[in-house]
Coordinates of C-alpha atoms in Angstrom, one line a residue:
X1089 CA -14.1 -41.3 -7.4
X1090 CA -10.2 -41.3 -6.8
X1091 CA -9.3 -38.1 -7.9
X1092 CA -11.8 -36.2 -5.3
X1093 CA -10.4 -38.3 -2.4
X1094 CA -6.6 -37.1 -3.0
X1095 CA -7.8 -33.7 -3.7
X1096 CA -9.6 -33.8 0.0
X1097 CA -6.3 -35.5 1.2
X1098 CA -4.0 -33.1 -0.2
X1099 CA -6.7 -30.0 1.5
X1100 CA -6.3 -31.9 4.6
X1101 CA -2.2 -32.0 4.5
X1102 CA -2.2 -28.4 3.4
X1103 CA -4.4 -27.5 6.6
X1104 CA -1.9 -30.0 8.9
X1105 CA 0.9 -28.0 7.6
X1106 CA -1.1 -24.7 8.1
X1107 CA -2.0 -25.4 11.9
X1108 CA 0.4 -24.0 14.9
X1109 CA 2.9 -26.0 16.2
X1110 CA 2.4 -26.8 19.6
X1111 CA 4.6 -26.1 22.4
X1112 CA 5.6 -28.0 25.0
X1113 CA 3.1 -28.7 27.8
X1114 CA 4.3 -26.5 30.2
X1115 CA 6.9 -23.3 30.0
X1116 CA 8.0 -21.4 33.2
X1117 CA 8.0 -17.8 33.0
X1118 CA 11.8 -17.0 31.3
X1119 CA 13.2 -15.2 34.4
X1120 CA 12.9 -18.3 36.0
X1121 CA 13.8 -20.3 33.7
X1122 CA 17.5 -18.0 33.2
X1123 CA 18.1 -17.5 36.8
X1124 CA 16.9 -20.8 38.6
X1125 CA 20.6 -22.5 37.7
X1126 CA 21.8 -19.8 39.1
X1127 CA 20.3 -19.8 42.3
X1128 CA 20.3 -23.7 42.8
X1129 CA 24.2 -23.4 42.4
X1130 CA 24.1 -20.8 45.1
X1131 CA 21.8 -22.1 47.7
X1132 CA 22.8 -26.2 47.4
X1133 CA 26.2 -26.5 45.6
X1134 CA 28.2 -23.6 47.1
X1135 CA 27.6 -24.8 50.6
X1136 CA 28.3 -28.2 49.9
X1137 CA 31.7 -27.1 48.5
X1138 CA 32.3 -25.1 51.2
X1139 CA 32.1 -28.2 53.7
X1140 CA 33.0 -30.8 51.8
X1141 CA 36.7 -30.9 50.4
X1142 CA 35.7 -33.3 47.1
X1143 CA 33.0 -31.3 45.5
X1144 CA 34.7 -29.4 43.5
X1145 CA 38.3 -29.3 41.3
X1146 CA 40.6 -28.1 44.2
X1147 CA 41.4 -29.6 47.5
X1148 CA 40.5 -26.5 49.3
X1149 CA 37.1 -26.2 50.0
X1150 CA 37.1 -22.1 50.3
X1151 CA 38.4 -22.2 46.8
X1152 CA 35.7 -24.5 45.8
X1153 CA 32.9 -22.7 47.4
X1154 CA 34.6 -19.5 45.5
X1155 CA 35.1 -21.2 41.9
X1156 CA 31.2 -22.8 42.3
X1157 CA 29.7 -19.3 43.2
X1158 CA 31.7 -17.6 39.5
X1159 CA 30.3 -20.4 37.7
X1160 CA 26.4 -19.6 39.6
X1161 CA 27.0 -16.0 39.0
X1162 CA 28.7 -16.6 35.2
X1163 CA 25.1 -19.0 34.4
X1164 CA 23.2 -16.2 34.4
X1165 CA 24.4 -14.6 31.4
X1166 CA 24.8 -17.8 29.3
X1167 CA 21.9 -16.9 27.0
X1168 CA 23.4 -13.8 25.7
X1169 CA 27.4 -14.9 26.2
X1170 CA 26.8 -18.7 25.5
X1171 CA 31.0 -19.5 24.7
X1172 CA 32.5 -16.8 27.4
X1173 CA 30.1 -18.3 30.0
X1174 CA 31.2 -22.2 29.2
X1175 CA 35.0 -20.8 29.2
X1176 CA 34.5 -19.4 33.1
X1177 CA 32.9 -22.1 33.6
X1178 CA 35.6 -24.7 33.1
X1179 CA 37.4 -23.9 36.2
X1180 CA 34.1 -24.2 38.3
X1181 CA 32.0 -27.2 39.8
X1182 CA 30.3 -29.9 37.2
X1183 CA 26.9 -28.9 37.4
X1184 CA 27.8 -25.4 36.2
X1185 CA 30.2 -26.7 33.4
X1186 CA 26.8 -29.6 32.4
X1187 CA 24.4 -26.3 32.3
X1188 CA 27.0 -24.0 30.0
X1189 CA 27.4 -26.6 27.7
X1190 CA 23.6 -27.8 26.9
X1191 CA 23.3 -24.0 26.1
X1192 CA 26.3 -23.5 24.1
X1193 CA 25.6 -26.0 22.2
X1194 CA 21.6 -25.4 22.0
X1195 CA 22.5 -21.9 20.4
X1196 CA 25.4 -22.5 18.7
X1197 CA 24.8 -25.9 17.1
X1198 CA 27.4 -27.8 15.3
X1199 CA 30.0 -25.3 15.3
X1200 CA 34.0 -24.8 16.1
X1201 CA 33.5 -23.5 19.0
X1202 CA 31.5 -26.0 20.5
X1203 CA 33.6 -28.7 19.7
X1204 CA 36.6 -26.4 21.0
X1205 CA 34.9 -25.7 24.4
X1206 CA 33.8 -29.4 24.6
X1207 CA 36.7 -31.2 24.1
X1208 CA 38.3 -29.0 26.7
X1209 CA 35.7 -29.7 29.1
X1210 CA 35.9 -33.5 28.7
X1211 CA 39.9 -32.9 29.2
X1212 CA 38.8 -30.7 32.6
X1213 CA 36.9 -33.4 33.9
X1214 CA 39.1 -36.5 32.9
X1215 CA 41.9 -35.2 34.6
X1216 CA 41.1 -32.9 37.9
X1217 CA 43.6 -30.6 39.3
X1218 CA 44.2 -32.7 42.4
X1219 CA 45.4 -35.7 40.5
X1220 CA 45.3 -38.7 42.4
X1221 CA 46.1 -42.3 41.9
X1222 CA 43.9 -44.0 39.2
X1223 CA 45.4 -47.8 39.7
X1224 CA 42.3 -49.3 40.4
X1225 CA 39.8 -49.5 37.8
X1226 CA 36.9 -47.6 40.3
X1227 CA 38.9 -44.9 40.2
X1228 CA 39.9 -45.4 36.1
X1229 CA 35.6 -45.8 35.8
X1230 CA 34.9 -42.1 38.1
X1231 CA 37.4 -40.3 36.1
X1232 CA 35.3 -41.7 32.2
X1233 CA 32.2 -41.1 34.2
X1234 CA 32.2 -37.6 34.7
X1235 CA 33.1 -36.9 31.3
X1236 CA 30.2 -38.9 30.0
X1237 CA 27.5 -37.4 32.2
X1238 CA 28.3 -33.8 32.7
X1239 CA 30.1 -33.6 29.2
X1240 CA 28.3 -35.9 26.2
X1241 CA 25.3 -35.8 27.7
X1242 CA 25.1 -32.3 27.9
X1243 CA 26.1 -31.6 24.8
X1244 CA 24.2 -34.0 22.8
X1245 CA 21.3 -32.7 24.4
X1246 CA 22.0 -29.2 23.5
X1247 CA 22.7 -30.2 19.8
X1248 CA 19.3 -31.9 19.9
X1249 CA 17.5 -28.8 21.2
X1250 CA 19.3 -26.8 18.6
X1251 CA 18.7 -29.1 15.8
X1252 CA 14.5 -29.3 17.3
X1253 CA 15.0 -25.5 17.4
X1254 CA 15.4 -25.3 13.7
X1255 CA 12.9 -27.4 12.5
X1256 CA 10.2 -26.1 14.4
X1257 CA 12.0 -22.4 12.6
X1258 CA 11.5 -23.9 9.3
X1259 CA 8.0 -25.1 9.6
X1260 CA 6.8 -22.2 11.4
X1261 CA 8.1 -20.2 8.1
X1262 CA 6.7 -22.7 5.8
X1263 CA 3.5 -22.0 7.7
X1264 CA 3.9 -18.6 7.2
X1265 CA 4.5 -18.9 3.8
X1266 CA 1.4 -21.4 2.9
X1267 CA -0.6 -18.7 5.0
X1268 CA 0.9 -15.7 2.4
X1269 CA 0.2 -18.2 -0.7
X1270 CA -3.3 -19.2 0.8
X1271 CA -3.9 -15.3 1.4
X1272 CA -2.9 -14.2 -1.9
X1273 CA -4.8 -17.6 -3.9
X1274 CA -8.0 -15.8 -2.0
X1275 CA -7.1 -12.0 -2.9
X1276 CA -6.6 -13.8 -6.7
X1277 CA -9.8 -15.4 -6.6
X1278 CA -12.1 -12.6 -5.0
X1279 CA -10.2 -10.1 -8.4
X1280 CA -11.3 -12.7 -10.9
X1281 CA -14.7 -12.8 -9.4
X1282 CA -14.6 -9.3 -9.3
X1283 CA -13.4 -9.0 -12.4
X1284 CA -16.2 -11.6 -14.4
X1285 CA -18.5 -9.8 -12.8
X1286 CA -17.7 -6.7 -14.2
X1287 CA -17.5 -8.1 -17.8
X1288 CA -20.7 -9.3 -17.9
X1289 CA -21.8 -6.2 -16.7
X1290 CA -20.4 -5.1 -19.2
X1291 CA -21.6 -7.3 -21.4
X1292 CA -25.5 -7.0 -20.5
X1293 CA -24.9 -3.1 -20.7
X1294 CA -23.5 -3.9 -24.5
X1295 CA -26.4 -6.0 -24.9
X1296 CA -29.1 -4.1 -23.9
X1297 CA -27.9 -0.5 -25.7
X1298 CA -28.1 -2.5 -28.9
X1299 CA -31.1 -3.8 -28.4
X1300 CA -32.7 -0.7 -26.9
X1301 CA -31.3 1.8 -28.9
X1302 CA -32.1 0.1 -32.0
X1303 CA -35.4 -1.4 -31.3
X1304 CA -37.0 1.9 -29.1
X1305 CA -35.1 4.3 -32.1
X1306 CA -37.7 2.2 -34.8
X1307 CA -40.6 2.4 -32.3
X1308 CA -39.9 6.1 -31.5
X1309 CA -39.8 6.7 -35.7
X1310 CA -42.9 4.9 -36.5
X1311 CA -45.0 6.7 -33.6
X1312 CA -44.0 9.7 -35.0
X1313 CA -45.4 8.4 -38.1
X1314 CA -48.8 7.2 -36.5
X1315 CA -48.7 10.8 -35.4
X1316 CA -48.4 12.5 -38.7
X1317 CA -50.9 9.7 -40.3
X1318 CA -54.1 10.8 -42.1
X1319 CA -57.3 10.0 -40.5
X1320 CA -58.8 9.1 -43.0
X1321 CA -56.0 6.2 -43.8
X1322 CA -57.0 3.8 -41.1
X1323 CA -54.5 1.2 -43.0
X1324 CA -51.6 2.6 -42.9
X1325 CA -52.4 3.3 -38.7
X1326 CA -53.0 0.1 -38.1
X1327 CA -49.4 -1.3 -40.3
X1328 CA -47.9 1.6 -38.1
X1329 CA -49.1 0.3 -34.8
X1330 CA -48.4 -3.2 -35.8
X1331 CA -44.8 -2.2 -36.4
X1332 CA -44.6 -1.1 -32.9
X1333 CA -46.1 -3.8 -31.4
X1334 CA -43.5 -6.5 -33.4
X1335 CA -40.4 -4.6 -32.3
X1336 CA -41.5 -4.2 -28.8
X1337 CA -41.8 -7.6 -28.7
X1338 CA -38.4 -8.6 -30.7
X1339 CA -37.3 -5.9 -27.9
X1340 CA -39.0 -7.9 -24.8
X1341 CA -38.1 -11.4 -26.2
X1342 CA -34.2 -10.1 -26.6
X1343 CA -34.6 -8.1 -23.1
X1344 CA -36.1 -11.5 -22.1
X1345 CA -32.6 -13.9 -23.0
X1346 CA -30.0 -11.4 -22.2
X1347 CA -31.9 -11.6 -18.2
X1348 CA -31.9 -15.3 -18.2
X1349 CA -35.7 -15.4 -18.2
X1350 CA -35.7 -17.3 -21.3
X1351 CA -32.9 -19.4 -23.2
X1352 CA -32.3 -18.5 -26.5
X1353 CA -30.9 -21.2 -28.4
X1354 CA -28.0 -21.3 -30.9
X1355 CA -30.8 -21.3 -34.0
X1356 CA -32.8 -18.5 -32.7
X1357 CA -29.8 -16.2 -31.8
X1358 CA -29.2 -13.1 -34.2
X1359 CA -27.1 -13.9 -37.4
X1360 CA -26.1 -13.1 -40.8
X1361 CA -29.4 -14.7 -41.4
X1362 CA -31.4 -11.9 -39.9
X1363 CA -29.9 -8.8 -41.8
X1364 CA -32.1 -8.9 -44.7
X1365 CA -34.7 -8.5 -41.9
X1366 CA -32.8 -5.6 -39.9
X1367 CA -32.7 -3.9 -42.6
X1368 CA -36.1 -4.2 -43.9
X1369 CA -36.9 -2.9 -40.5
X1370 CA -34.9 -0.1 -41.0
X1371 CA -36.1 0.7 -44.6
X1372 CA -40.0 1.0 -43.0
X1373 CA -38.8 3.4 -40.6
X1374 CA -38.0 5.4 -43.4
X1375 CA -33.9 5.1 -43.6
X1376 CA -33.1 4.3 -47.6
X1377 CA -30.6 1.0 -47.2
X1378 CA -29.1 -1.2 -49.8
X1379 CA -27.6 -4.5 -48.3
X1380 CA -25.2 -6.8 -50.5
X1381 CA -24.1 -10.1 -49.4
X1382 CA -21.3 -12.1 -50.6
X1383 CA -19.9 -15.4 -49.8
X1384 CA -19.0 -18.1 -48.2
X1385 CA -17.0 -19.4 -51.4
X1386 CA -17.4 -23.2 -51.9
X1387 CA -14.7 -24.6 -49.4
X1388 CA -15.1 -21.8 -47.0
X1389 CA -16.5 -22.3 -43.7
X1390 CA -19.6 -20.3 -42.6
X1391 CA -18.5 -18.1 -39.3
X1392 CA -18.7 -19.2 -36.5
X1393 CA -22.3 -18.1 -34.4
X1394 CA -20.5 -15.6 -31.7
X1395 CA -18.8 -13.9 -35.2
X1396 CA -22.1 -13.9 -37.1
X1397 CA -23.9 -12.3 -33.9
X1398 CA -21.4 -9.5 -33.5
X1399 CA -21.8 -8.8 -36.8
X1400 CA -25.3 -8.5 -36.6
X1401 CA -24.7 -6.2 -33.6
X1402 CA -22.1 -4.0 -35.1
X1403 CA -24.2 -3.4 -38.5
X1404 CA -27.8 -3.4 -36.2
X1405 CA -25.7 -0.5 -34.3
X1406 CA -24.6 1.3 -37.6
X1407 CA -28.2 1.5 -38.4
X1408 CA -29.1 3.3 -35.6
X1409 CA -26.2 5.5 -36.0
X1410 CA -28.0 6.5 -38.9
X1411 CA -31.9 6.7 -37.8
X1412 CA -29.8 9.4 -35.4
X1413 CA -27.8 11.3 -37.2
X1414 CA -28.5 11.0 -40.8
X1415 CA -32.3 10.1 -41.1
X1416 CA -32.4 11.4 -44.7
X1417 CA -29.2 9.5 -46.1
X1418 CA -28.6 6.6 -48.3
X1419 CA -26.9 3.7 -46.6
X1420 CA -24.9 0.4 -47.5
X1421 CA -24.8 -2.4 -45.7
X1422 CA -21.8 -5.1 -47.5
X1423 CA -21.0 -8.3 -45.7
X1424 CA -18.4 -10.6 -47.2
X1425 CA -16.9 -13.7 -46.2
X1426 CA -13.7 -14.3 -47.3
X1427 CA -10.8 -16.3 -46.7
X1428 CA -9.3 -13.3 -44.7
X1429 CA -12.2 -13.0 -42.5
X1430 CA -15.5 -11.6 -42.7
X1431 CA -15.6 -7.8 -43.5
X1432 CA -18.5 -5.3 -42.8
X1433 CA -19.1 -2.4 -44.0
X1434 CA -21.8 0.5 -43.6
X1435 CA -21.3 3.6 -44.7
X1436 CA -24.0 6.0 -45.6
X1437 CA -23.9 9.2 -47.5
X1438 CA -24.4 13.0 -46.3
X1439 CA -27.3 13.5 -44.9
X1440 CA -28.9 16.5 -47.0
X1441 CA -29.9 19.8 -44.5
X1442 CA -33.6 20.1 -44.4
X1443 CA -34.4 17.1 -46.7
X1444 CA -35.3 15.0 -43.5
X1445 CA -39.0 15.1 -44.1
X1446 CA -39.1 14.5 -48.0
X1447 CA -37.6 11.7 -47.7
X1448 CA -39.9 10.9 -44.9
X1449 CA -42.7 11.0 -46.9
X1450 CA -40.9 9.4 -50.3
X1451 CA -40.4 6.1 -47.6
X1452 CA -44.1 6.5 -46.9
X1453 CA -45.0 9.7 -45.3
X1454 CA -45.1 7.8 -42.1
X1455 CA -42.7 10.0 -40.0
X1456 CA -41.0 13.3 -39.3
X1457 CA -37.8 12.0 -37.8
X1458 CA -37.7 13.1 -34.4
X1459 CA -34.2 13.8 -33.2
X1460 CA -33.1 11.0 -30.8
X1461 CA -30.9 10.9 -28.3
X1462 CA -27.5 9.5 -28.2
X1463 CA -25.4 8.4 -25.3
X1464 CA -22.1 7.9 -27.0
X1465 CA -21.4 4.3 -26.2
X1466 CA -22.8 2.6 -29.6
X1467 CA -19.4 3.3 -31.3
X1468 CA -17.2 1.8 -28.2
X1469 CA -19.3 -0.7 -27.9
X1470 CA -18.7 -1.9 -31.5
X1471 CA -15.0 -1.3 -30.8
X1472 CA -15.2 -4.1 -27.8
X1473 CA -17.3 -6.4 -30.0
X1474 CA -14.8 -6.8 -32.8
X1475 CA -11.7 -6.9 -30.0
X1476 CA -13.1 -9.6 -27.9
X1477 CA -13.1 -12.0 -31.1
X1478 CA -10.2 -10.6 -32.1
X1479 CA -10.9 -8.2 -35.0
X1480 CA -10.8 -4.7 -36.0
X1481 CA -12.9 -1.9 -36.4
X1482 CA -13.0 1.8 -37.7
X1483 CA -15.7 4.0 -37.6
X1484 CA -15.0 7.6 -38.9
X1485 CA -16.5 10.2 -41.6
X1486 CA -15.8 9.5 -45.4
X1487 CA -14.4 12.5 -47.9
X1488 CA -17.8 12.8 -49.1
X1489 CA -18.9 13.9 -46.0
X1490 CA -20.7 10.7 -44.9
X1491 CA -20.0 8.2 -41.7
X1492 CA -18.4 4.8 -42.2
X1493 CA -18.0 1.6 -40.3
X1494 CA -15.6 -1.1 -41.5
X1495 CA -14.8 -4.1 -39.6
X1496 CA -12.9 -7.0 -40.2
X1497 CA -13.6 -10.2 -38.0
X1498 CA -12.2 -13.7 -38.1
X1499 CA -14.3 -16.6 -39.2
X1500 CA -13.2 -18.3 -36.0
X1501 CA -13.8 -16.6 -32.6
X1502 CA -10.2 -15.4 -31.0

C-alpha cells in the first residue's frame, strides 16, 4: 500500500517542478518601468535642488539642479551600462546614486565591480563635498545615515534580486529539462508500443503461414485425390474427405488460439510430441518421410515448450517445403537432443522430373499433386524462429541435388 503512495507523491513533485513559476502580481509595461526614475528625478528632485541649497552635494543649488538632472538623464541607460551609469552617478543627488546601485548590483551580482562602485558610494555619502562640522552626534548619526539607506540598502536589495533572478533561471531550466525528459520518456514509450505491436504482427503473420500453408497444402493434396478417386471406391472418398475435415479443423482450432478466441494450454500446444503425427499427415498426402528421434540422454533435460514448438514449426514448415516443390521426393526428418542443443534436420532428396504421379499413386493413388503456390516467407520465417531463441538455421540445396534444413536450437529459450 506504501509503495503506490510515494510513487503518486513523487508524480505529484515531478508535476510541482513541471508547473510555471509565477510572476509577480503585477508588472508595468518595461518603458515605464526604465524611464519612470528618470522622470521622477526630473519633475520632483531637480526642482527641489534648484531651490533648496542642501539637496544635493554642493552648496550651489544651480550646480545641484545640474548634477541631479545627469544623474536623471544617466538612469535611463542603467540597464544596458549598469557600472558607467553608478560611476556618473556618484557625483549626483542620493536618490539617483540608491537607483544605480540596486541595478548594478541586481545585474551584476557579487562581483568586483560592485563592491568597487559601492564602497565608493558609501565614501561619497559619508563625507559630502561641503564638509561641515560633525561635533555633535546628530550630525555624526546624518552622515552613517545616508550611507545606510541610499547605500546598503540598495545594494543588498539588488544582490537579492540578482540572487532571486537566478534561481527562478535555474528552475525555469530544470523545467525545461523535466519537460525534454517527459517529452522524450513519451516519444520512448509510444516506439516500444509501436514497436510490440509490430512483433506480434509479426508473430501472428509467422503463425498463421505455418499453420495455413501447411494445413490448406494437405487439404488442397487430398481434394485433388478425392478428385482423381474411383467411383466405385466409396472408402477410400470417404478416408479422403475425412482427412479434410480433421485438418480443417486442427487448422480452425490453431487459427482459433493464435486470435485469442480460445486458450491453448502449455499441454495442448505443438511439440516434439506431435511429429510422429505431422508426419503421418504428410505421409497420407502422399510425401514419402522417414522421421528418427533421438534423445534426451538420462540427465538431460527435455527442451524447454517455446524450443520444442519452434521446432515443430520449423520441421512442419520443411514439410511443406516439400509438398511444394518436391512432391515426389524422399524426406528425413532427424531430431536430436543433445547436450549442445537440439538439432533438426530435414533434407529430402531430388525430386525425379515426371515421377510426381507414380509416386502419387504408390502412396495410394489418392492425388496428382497440384502445383501450389509459394509466397517466399516459409524460409524467413524459420530463420526468425531459430533467432529469437537464439539458434541457428541453414536451409540450402544438398550436392545431390536435394533441399536441406538444419537447425540447431538451445534446450533453454535465449
Amino acid at each position: 500500500m506504501q509503495q503506490p503512495t510515494d510513487q503518486a507523491s513523487a508524480d505529484q513533485s515531478a508535476a510541482d517542478l513541471a508547473a510555471p513559476l509565477p510572476g509577480p502580481p503585477l508588472r508595468l509595461p518595461r518603458p515605464v518601468r526604465a524611464l519612470a526614475p528618470t522622470a521622477l528625478v526630473l519633475l520632483v528632485l531637480v526642482p527641489l535642488a534648484a531651490n533648496d541649497p542642501d539637496v544635493g552635494p554642493t552648496a550651489s543649488p544651480g550646480t545641484n539642479a545640474g548634477l541631479m538632472a545627469l544623474g536623471a538623464l544617466a538612469l535611463a541607460l542603467r540597464r544596458r551600462h549598469p557600472a558607467a551609469v553608478a560611476a556618473v552617478t556618484l557625483l549626483s543627488g542620493q536618490l539617483p546614486l540608491a537607483v544605480a546601485l540596486y541595478g548594478l548590483a541586481a545585474r551584476r551580482g557579487r562581483t568586483a565591480p560592485v563592491y568597487v562602485l559601492a564602497a565608493l558610494a558609501g565614501l561619497r555619502l559619508l563625507v559630502p563635498f561641503d564638509l561641515g562640522d560633525v561635533d555633535a552626534p546628530s550630525e555624526l548619526a546624518n552622515l552613517i545615515e545616508d550611507p545606510l539607506v541610499f547605500c546598503a540598502v540598495p545594494l543588498a536589495l539588488g544582490l537579492t534580486s540578482h540572487q532571486r533572478a537566478r534561481t527562478v533561471a535555474v528552475l525555469a531550466e530544470r523545467n525545461r529539462l523535466l519537460g525534454e525528459r517527459n517529452r522524450l520518456l513519451e516519444e520512448a514509450r509510444r516506439h516500444a508500443e509501436e514497436r510490440a505491436v509490430a512483433a506480434e504482427r509479426a508473430r501472428l503473420a509467422r503463425e498463421m503461414h505455418d499453420v495455413v500453408s501447411n494445413r490448406v497444402s494437405l487439404i488442397t493434396l487430398h481434394a485433388g485425390a478425392g478428385q482423381v478417386a474411383r467411383a466405385e471406391d466409396p472408402a477410400a472418398v470417404r478416408e479422403t474427405l475425412g482427412l479434410i475435415r480433421a485438418l480443417g479443423l486442427q487448422a480452425l482450432t490453431e487459427l482459433r488460439g493464435l486470435l485469442g478466441v480460445l486458450t491453448t494450454s502449455a499441454e495442448q500446444a505443438p511439440s516434439l510430441r506431435g511429429l510422429p503425427a505431422l508426419v503421418e499427415e504428410s505421409r497420407l498426402a502422399g510425401l514419402a518421410v522417414g522421421l528418427t528421434v533421438s534423445g534426451p540422454d538420462e540427465g538431460l533435460p527435455d527442451p524447454v515448450p517455446a524450443v520444442q514448438y519452434a521446432a515443430y514449426r520449423i520441421v512442419q514448415e520443411a514439410l511443406t517445403n516439400a509438398h511444394k516443390h518436391a512432391p515426389a521426393a524422399e524426406v528425413a526428418v532427424t531430431v536430436e537432443v543433445a547436450p549442445d542443443g537440439l538439432r533438426l534436420t530435414v533434407v529430402n532428396s531430388p525430386a525425379a522430373d515426371g515421377g510426381a504421379d507414380g509416386d502419387a499413386e504408390a502412396a495410394g493413388g489418392r492425388a496428382d499433386h497440384p502445383e501450389l503456390p509459394s509466397g517466399g516467407h516459409g524460409l524467413r520465417g524459420m530463420h526468425t524462429r531459430a533467432g529469437d531463441l537464439g539458434g541457428t538455421l541453414h536451409a540450402g540445396p544438398t550436392p545431390e541435388g536435394g533441399f536441406a534444413v538444419r537447425a540447431r536450437l538451445p534446450l533453454g529459450a535465449a
